[in-house]
mmCIF file of C-alpha atoms in Angstrom:
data_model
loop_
_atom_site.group_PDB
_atom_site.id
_atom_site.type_symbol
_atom_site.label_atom_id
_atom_site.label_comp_id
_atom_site.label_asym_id
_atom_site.label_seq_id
_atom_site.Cartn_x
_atom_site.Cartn_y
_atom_site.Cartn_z
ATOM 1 C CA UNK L 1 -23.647 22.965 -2.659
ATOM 2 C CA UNK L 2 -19.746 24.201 -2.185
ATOM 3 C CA UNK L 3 -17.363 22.836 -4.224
ATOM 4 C CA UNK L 4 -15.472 21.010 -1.862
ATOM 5 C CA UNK L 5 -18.883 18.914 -1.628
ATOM 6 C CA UNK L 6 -18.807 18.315 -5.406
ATOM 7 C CA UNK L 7 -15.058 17.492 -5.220
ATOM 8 C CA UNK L 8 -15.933 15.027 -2.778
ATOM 9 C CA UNK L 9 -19.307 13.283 -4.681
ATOM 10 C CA UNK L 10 -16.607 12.989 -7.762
ATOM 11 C CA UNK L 11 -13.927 11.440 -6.329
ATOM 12 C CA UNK L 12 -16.240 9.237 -4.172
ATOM 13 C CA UNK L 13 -18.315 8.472 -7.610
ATOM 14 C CA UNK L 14 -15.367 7.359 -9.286
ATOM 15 C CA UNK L 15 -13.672 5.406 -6.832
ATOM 16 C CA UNK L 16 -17.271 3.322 -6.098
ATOM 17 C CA UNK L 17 -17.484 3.174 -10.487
ATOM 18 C CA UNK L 18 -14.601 1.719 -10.735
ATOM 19 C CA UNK L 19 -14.892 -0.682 -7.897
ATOM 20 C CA UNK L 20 -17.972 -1.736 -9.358
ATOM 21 C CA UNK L 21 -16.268 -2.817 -12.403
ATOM 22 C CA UNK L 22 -14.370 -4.915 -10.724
ATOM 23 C CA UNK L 23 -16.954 -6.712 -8.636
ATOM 24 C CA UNK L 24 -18.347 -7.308 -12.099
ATOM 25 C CA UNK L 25 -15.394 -8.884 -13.299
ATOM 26 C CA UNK L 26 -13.915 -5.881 -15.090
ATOM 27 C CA UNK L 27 -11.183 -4.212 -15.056
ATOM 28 C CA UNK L 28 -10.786 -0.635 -12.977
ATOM 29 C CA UNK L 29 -10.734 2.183 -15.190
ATOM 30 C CA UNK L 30 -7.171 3.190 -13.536
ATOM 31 C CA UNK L 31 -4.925 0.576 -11.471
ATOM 32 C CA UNK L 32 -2.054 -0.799 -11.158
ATOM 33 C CA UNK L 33 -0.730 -4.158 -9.058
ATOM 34 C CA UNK L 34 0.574 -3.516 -5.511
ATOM 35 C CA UNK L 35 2.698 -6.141 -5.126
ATOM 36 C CA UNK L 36 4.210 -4.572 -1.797
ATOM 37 C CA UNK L 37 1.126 -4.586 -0.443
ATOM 38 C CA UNK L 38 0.598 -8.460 -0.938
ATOM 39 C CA UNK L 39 -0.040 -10.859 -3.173
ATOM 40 C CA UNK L 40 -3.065 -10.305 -5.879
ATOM 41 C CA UNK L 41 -3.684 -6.351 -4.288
ATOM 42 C CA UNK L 42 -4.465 -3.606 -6.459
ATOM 43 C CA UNK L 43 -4.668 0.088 -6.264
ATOM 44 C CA UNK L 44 -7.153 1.729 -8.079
ATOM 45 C CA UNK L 45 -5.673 5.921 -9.067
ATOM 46 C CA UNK L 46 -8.238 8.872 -9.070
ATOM 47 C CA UNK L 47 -6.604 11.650 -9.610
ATOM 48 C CA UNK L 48 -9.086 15.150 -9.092
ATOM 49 C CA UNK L 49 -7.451 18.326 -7.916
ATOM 50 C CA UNK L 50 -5.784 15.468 -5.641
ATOM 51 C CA UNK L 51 -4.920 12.147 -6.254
ATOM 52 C CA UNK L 52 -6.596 9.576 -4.195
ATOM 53 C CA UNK L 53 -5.662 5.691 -3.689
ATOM 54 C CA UNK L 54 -7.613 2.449 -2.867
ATOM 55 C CA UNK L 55 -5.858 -1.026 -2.198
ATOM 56 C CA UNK L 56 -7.865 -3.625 -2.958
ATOM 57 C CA UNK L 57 -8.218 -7.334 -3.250
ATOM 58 C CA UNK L 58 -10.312 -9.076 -5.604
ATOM 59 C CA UNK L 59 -9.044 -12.683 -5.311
ATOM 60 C CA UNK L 60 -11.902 -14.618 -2.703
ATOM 61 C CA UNK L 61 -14.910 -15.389 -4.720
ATOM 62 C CA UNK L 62 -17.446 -14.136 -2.849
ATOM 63 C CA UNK L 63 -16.157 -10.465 -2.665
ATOM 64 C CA UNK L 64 -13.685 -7.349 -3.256
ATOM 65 C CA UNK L 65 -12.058 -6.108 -0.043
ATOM 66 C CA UNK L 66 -10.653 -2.647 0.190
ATOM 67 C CA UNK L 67 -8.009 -2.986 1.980
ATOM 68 C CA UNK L 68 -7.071 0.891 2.579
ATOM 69 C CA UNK L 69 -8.165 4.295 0.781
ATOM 70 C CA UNK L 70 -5.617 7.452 1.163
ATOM 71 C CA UNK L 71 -5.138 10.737 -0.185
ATOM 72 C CA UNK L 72 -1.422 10.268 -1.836
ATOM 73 C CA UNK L 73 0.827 13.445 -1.183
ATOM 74 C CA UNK L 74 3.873 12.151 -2.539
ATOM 75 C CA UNK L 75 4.812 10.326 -5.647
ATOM 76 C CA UNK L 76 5.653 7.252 -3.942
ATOM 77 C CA UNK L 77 2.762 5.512 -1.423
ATOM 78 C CA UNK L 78 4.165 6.184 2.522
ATOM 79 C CA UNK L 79 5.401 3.093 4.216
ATOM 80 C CA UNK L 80 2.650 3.865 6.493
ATOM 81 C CA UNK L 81 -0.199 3.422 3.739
ATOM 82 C CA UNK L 82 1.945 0.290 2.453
ATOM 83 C CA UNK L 83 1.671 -1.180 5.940
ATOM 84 C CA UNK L 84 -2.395 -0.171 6.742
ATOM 85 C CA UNK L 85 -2.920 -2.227 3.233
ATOM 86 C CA UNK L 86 -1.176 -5.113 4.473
ATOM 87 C CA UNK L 87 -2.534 -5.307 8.369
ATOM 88 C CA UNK L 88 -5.488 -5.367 6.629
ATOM 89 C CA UNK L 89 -4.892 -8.455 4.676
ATOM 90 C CA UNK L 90 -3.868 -9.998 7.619
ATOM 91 C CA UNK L 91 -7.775 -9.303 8.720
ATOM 92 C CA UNK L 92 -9.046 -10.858 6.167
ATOM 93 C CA UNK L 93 -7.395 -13.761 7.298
ATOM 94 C CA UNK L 94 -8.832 -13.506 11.023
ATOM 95 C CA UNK L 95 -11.990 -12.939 9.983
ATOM 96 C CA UNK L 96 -12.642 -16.839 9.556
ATOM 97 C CA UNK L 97 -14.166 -16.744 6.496
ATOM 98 C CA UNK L 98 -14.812 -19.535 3.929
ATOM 99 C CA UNK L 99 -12.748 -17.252 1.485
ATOM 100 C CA UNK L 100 -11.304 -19.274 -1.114
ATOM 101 C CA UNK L 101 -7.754 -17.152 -1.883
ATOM 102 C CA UNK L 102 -7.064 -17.527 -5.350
ATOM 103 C CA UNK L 103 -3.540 -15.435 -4.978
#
């Protein structure tokens, strides 16, 4: 096994860890509210030899969406990643389902 391929099971074992937590109701180990992204979304911060983002929305009942993952080169998230997160709320929205949004 290389060590880019145990870089990579780390960061994806952490991100799914702490999205698990939240499914459950907890809190992720690292986040902070996105309120640029939308209302309710959350970004969840790994940071390995690189630091890696996930917007997420935990606010329908039945599930948490991830709205957009990223590798973050720059302190502040692109407009670009800003915008992926919220065409992908808009989704959510299209998709029809019996969501209830508790935003």
């Amino acid at each position: 096994m290389t060590a880019c391929d145990v870089s990579q099971r780390r960061r994806a074992g952490d991100v799914g860890h702490q999205l698990n937590s939240v499914q459950a109701g907890r809190p992720a180990k690292d986040w902070k509210p996105m309120p640029l992204v939308g209302p309710g979304v959350m970004e969840i911060r790994v940071r390995l030899e690189s630091e890696y983002r996930v917007f997420y929305l935990a606010k329908f009942e039945e599930a948490v969406y991830v709205l957009h993952a990223f590798v973050k080169k720059t302190q502040k998230s692109s407009s670009l990643d800003i915008e992926l997160g919220r065409s992908a709320i808009a989704s959510c929205w299209k998709g029809g389902s019996d969501a209830s949004y508790q935003g």
